[in-house]
Coordinates of C-alpha atoms in Angstrom, one line a residue:
X273 CA -50.6 -80.9 93.2
X274 CA -53.9 -82.6 94.2
X275 CA -56.3 -82.5 91.3
X276 CA -59.8 -81.0 91.5
X277 CA -62.6 -83.2 92.4
X278 CA -65.5 -82.5 90.0
X279 CA -68.1 -84.3 92.2
X280 CA -67.1 -82.4 95.3
X281 CA -66.7 -79.2 93.4
X282 CA -63.5 -78.4 95.3
X283 CA -59.7 -78.8 95.1
X284 CA -56.8 -78.7 97.6
X285 CA -55.0 -75.3 97.3
X286 CA -51.4 -75.1 98.2
X287 CA -50.0 -71.6 98.6
X288 CA -46.7 -69.7 99.3
X289 CA -46.9 -67.3 102.2
X290 CA -44.5 -64.7 103.6
X291 CA -43.4 -65.7 107.1
X292 CA -42.5 -62.2 108.3
X293 CA -41.1 -58.9 107.1
X294 CA -37.4 -58.7 106.2
X295 CA -34.8 -56.0 105.9
X296 CA -32.1 -57.9 104.0
X297 CA -31.8 -59.9 100.8
X298 CA -34.6 -62.6 100.7
X299 CA -34.0 -66.2 101.6
X300 CA -36.0 -69.3 100.7
X301 CA -37.0 -69.8 104.4
X302 CA -38.6 -66.3 104.4
X303 CA -41.5 -68.0 102.5
X304 CA -43.4 -71.2 103.3
X305 CA -45.4 -73.6 101.2
X306 CA -48.6 -74.3 103.1
X307 CA -51.8 -76.3 102.5
X308 CA -54.6 -73.8 102.2
X309 CA -57.3 -76.5 102.5
X310 CA -60.1 -77.2 100.1
X311 CA -61.2 -74.3 97.8
X312 CA -64.7 -74.4 96.2
X313 CA -64.4 -74.4 92.4
X314 CA -66.9 -71.6 92.0
X315 CA -67.1 -67.9 93.1
X316 CA -68.7 -67.8 96.6
X317 CA -72.3 -66.7 96.8
X318 CA -72.8 -63.3 98.3
X319 CA -69.5 -61.8 97.1
X320 CA -69.3 -58.1 97.4
X321 CA -69.1 -57.7 93.7
X322 CA -68.2 -59.5 90.5
X323 CA -65.3 -61.9 90.9
X324 CA -63.3 -64.5 89.0
X325 CA -61.9 -67.8 90.3
X326 CA -58.8 -68.8 88.4
X327 CA -56.4 -71.7 88.3
X328 CA -52.9 -70.3 88.1
X329 CA -50.7 -71.6 85.3
X330 CA -47.6 -69.4 85.4
X331 CA -46.2 -67.0 88.0
X332 CA -43.8 -64.2 87.4
X333 CA -40.7 -63.6 89.7
X334 CA -39.9 -59.9 89.6
X335 CA -37.3 -57.8 91.6
X336 CA -39.9 -55.2 92.7
X337 CA -41.5 -57.9 94.9
X338 CA -38.6 -57.7 97.3
X339 CA -39.8 -54.2 98.2
X340 CA -43.1 -55.7 99.3
X341 CA -41.4 -57.9 101.8
X342 CA -40.5 -54.8 103.9
X343 CA -42.6 -53.2 106.6
X344 CA -42.7 -50.1 104.5
X345 CA -45.9 -48.3 103.5
X346 CA -44.5 -45.4 101.5
X347 CA -44.0 -47.1 98.2
X348 CA -46.2 -47.1 95.0
X349 CA -47.5 -50.6 96.0
X350 CA -48.3 -51.8 99.5
X351 CA -46.3 -54.5 101.4
X352 CA -47.3 -58.1 101.6
X353 CA -49.0 -59.2 104.9
X354 CA -47.0 -61.8 106.9
X355 CA -48.9 -65.1 107.0
X356 CA -50.7 -64.2 103.8
X357 CA -50.2 -65.5 100.3
X358 CA -47.6 -63.7 98.2
X359 CA -49.0 -61.8 95.2
X360 CA -47.5 -61.3 91.8
X361 CA -48.3 -61.2 88.1
X362 CA -49.5 -64.4 86.6
X363 CA -51.2 -66.2 83.7
X364 CA -54.3 -68.2 84.7
X365 CA -57.3 -70.0 83.4
X366 CA -60.8 -68.9 84.5
X367 CA -62.6 -71.7 86.4
X368 CA -65.7 -69.6 87.3
X369 CA -66.8 -66.0 86.9
X370 CA -69.6 -63.7 88.0
X371 CA -68.1 -60.9 85.9
X372 CA -69.7 -60.4 82.5
X373 CA -66.4 -60.0 80.8
X374 CA -65.0 -63.5 81.6
X375 CA -66.2 -67.0 81.3
X376 CA -64.8 -70.4 82.3
X377 CA -61.9 -71.4 80.1
X378 CA -60.7 -67.9 79.4
X379 CA -57.0 -67.3 79.7
X380 CA -56.1 -64.2 81.6
X381 CA -53.0 -62.3 82.9
X382 CA -52.8 -59.9 85.9
X383 CA -52.2 -59.8 89.6
X384 CA -52.8 -63.1 91.3
X385 CA -51.7 -65.2 94.3
X386 CA -48.7 -67.6 94.6
X387 CA -51.1 -70.5 94.9
X388 CA -52.9 -73.0 92.8
X389 CA -56.3 -71.3 92.8
X390 CA -57.0 -67.6 93.4
X391 CA -60.2 -65.6 93.8
X392 CA -59.8 -62.3 92.0
X393 CA -62.1 -59.6 93.4
X394 CA -60.9 -56.9 91.0
X395 CA -61.4 -58.7 87.7
X396 CA -61.5 -55.4 85.8
X397 CA -57.7 -55.4 86.3
X398 CA -57.3 -58.7 84.4
X399 CA -56.3 -58.8 80.7
X400 CA -57.8 -61.5 78.5
X401 CA -55.2 -63.3 76.4
X402 CA -56.0 -64.1 72.9
X403 CA -54.3 -67.5 72.4
X404 CA -51.8 -67.8 69.5
X405 CA -48.6 -69.6 68.7
X406 CA -46.8 -67.4 71.3
X407 CA -46.3 -69.4 74.5
X408 CA -48.6 -68.3 77.4
X409 CA -45.7 -67.7 79.7
X410 CA -44.4 -65.0 77.4
X411 CA -47.3 -62.8 78.6
X412 CA -45.3 -62.4 81.8
X413 CA -42.2 -61.2 80.1
X414 CA -42.0 -60.3 76.4
X415 CA -45.6 -59.3 76.2
X416 CA -46.0 -58.4 79.9
X417 CA -44.8 -56.0 82.5
X418 CA -41.0 -56.5 81.8
X419 CA -41.4 -56.0 78.1
X420 CA -43.6 -53.0 78.6
X421 CA -41.1 -51.6 81.0
X422 CA -38.4 -51.9 78.4
X423 CA -40.7 -50.3 75.7
X424 CA -41.7 -47.4 77.9
X425 CA -38.3 -46.8 79.4
X426 CA -36.5 -46.8 76.1
X427 CA -38.9 -44.9 73.9
X428 CA -40.7 -42.6 76.3
X429 CA -37.9 -41.9 78.9
X430 CA -34.7 -42.2 76.7
X431 CA -36.0 -40.5 73.6
X432 CA -33.5 -42.4 71.4
X433 CA -32.0 -41.2 68.1
X434 CA -30.5 -43.4 65.5
X435 CA -26.7 -43.8 65.9
X436 CA -26.6 -43.1 69.6
X437 CA -24.5 -45.1 72.1
X438 CA -26.6 -47.2 74.5
X439 CA -25.5 -49.0 77.7
X440 CA -27.8 -51.5 79.5
X441 CA -26.9 -53.1 82.9
X442 CA -28.4 -56.4 84.0
X443 CA -28.8 -56.8 80.2
X444 CA -29.6 -60.5 80.1
X445 CA -32.6 -60.1 82.5
X446 CA -36.3 -59.9 81.6
X447 CA -36.1 -56.1 80.9
X448 CA -32.5 -55.7 79.7
X449 CA -32.6 -58.3 77.0
X450 CA -35.6 -56.4 75.4
X451 CA -34.1 -52.9 75.8
X452 CA -31.0 -53.9 74.0
X453 CA -32.9 -55.4 71.0
X454 CA -35.2 -52.3 70.8
X455 CA -32.1 -50.1 70.7
X456 CA -30.6 -52.2 67.9
X457 CA -33.8 -52.0 65.9
X458 CA -33.6 -48.2 66.4
X459 CA -30.2 -48.1 64.8
X460 CA -28.1 -47.6 68.0
X461 CA -24.8 -49.0 69.2
X462 CA -25.5 -51.2 72.2
X463 CA -23.3 -52.6 75.0
X464 CA -24.6 -54.7 77.9
X465 CA -23.2 -55.9 81.2
X466 CA -24.0 -59.2 82.9
X467 CA -22.6 -61.3 85.7
X468 CA -21.5 -64.5 84.0
X469 CA -19.6 -65.3 80.8
X470 CA -22.5 -67.4 79.6
X471 CA -24.8 -64.4 79.8
X472 CA -22.2 -62.2 78.0
X473 CA -22.2 -64.7 75.1
X474 CA -26.0 -64.8 75.1
X475 CA -26.1 -61.0 74.8
X476 CA -23.9 -61.0 71.7
X477 CA -24.9 -64.2 70.0
X478 CA -28.7 -64.4 70.8
X479 CA -29.8 -60.8 71.4
X480 CA -27.4 -59.1 68.9
X481 CA -25.7 -56.6 71.3
X482 CA -22.6 -55.1 69.6
X483 CA -20.6 -55.8 72.7
X484 CA -21.0 -57.1 76.3
X485 CA -18.9 -57.7 79.3
X486 CA -18.8 -59.5 82.6
X487 CA -18.8 -56.8 85.3
X488 CA -17.4 -59.2 87.9
X489 CA -14.2 -59.5 85.8
X490 CA -13.7 -55.8 85.6
X491 CA -11.7 -54.3 88.5
X492 CA -12.3 -50.8 87.2
X493 CA -15.8 -50.2 85.9
X494 CA -15.1 -46.6 84.8
X495 CA -12.2 -47.8 82.7
X496 CA -14.2 -50.7 81.3
X497 CA -17.0 -48.3 80.1
X498 CA -14.4 -46.0 78.6
X499 CA -13.0 -49.0 76.7
X500 CA -16.4 -49.9 75.2
X501 CA -17.6 -46.3 74.8
X502 CA -14.5 -44.2 73.8
X503 CA -16.9 -41.4 72.7
X504 CA -19.1 -41.7 75.8
X505 CA -22.7 -43.0 76.5
X506 CA -25.8 -41.2 75.2
X507 CA -28.4 -43.5 76.9
X508 CA -28.0 -45.6 80.1
X509 CA -30.8 -48.0 81.0
X510 CA -30.3 -48.4 84.7
X511 CA -31.1 -51.7 86.4
X512 CA -28.4 -52.1 89.1
X513 CA -27.3 -48.9 90.8
X514 CA -24.3 -48.7 93.1
X515 CA -20.7 -48.6 91.6
X516 CA -22.0 -49.2 88.1
X517 CA -24.1 -46.0 88.2
X518 CA -21.2 -44.1 89.5
X519 CA -19.0 -45.3 86.7
X520 CA -21.6 -44.5 84.1
X521 CA -22.0 -40.9 85.3
X522 CA -18.3 -40.3 84.5
X523 CA -18.8 -41.7 81.0
X524 CA -22.0 -40.0 80.0
X525 CA -22.0 -37.7 77.0
X526 CA -23.4 -34.2 76.9
X527 CA -27.3 -34.2 77.1
X528 CA -27.3 -37.9 77.9
X529 CA -30.4 -39.6 79.3
X530 CA -30.6 -42.2 82.1
X531 CA -33.8 -44.2 82.6
X532 CA -33.9 -45.5 86.1
X533 CA -35.8 -48.8 86.0
X534 CA -34.4 -50.4 89.1
X535 CA -31.3 -50.8 91.4
X536 CA -31.1 -54.5 92.1
X537 CA -27.7 -54.2 93.7
X538 CA -29.2 -52.2 96.5
X539 CA -32.3 -54.4 97.2
X540 CA -30.7 -56.5 100.0
X541 CA -29.0 -53.6 101.8
X542 CA -30.2 -52.1 105.0
X543 CA -27.8 -49.2 104.4
X544 CA -27.7 -48.6 100.6
X545 CA -24.5 -47.2 99.3
X546 CA -24.5 -43.6 98.1
X547 CA -23.7 -42.2 94.6
X548 CA -20.6 -40.1 94.4
X549 CA -20.7 -38.7 90.9
X550 CA -24.1 -37.1 90.7
X551 CA -22.6 -33.7 90.0
X552 CA -21.9 -34.9 86.5
X553 CA -25.6 -34.2 85.8
X554 CA -24.9 -30.5 85.9
X555 CA -22.0 -29.8 83.5
X556 CA -23.1 -32.6 81.1
X557 CA -26.8 -31.6 81.3
X558 CA -27.8 -35.2 81.9
X559 CA -31.5 -36.1 82.3
X560 CA -32.0 -38.8 84.9
X561 CA -35.6 -40.0 85.5
X562 CA -37.2 -42.8 87.4
X563 CA -40.4 -44.4 86.0
X564 CA -43.1 -47.0 86.7
X565 CA -44.5 -48.7 83.6
X566 CA -48.1 -48.5 84.9
X567 CA -48.1 -44.7 84.4
X568 CA -48.0 -45.3 80.7
X569 CA -50.7 -48.0 80.6
X570 CA -52.5 -46.2 77.7
X571 CA -49.6 -47.3 75.5
X572 CA -50.0 -51.0 76.4
X573 CA -52.1 -52.1 73.3
X574 CA -49.7 -50.5 70.8
X575 CA -46.8 -52.1 72.7
X576 CA -48.4 -55.6 72.4
X577 CA -49.0 -55.1 68.7
X578 CA -45.4 -53.8 68.2
X579 CA -43.7 -56.6 70.1
X580 CA -45.9 -59.4 68.7
X581 CA -45.1 -58.3 65.1
X582 CA -41.4 -58.0 65.7
X583 CA -41.3 -61.4 67.5
X584 CA -43.2 -63.2 64.8
X585 CA -40.9 -61.5 62.2
X586 CA -37.9 -62.9 64.0
X587 CA -36.6 -59.4 64.9
X588 CA -36.9 -59.9 68.6
X589 CA -35.5 -62.9 70.5
X590 CA -36.6 -63.9 74.0
X591 CA -35.2 -66.1 76.7
X592 CA -37.0 -67.2 79.9
X593 CA -35.9 -69.4 82.8
X594 CA -38.7 -71.7 83.8
X595 CA -38.9 -73.4 87.2
X596 CA -41.5 -76.2 87.5
X597 CA -43.8 -76.5 90.5
X598 CA -45.2 -74.1 93.0
X599 CA -42.9 -75.6 95.6
X600 CA -39.9 -74.2 93.7
X601 CA -41.2 -70.6 93.6
X602 CA -39.3 -69.4 96.6
X603 CA -36.0 -70.6 95.3
X604 CA -36.7 -69.2 91.8
X605 CA -37.5 -65.8 93.4
X606 CA -34.4 -65.7 95.7
X607 CA -32.2 -66.6 92.7
X608 CA -33.0 -63.3 91.1
X609 CA -30.8 -61.5 93.6
X610 CA -27.7 -63.6 92.9
X611 CA -28.1 -63.7 89.2
X612 CA -28.9 -67.4 89.0
X613 CA -31.6 -66.9 86.4
X614 CA -30.8 -66.7 82.7
X615 CA -33.5 -64.6 81.1
X616 CA -37.0 -63.9 82.5
X617 CA -37.7 -66.0 85.7
X618 CA -41.1 -67.8 85.6
X619 CA -42.7 -70.6 87.6
X620 CA -45.0 -73.1 86.0
X621 CA -47.7 -74.1 88.5
X622 CA -49.8 -76.1 86.0
X623 CA -50.1 -76.6 82.3
X624 CA -53.7 -77.6 82.4

């Protein structure tokens, strides 16, 4: 990265752009690292409203971003524009501000660009981070959108009761690792699935799951779930979809709850596979609900307080997978869809 030139008041700005829309699993060459030229190190005069110029420190790689690579405008968030910088959640340092709520040197989190410097024209959507002994990158996971997704999905959607049986798919990921630990703190029996034996051991040894299994080594998922849940599943935190969801439906208990967070197994498919066992919802009176964490944003402050306390008390563990350098962001993102990451995937752009 070329450093800022204080005399010139500008810096070179590399950025990652989307080449074109895709309708399959993402590849590294769907994105390009380009030189965005020199960026002035102050908010431009004559801006339409208050704005903040930030230097990006950490960027978040999240599965939902795959949906923004499609030419589809019917989702809860619009698609990226080919040739334009990719957007995502990040942690950044304020370089210049014309918004009264931010000054140079503030550390913030929120939506930013996959580039070294970003001009934020909706600074009211940024959150100011009060620095502590918790690493700044954790505000993209444990104390950020994935952690909040886990918190909302488990407590608001699943309505857990002590002693219930909980299953979490993609359990070593950014969301799943936290869901499982929240369930254990609530007094539940928790089993997670993951795609490698290393991740299975992580679930049991690091995150305290009661049991875990490698779904790739199970020829019959329905039988595997019956083995781990002989009395059935009360709560399923859904992250993958496909055959796993079908197997879960056959193993749900009466009045079970399914929180649909995502279906990562279907992200790369132009013709997503259907679900065969949905009729189980009827005789078992199962509640199955999709959700978006931003609908519950009023709960965010209490979530941050809750997670910070439990993390500092040693009751919540957290694992992230850090890639270094903006140039490695495309590979880090693509790796999400083949399970290469262990824990929350983050890209470090700068530590300054």
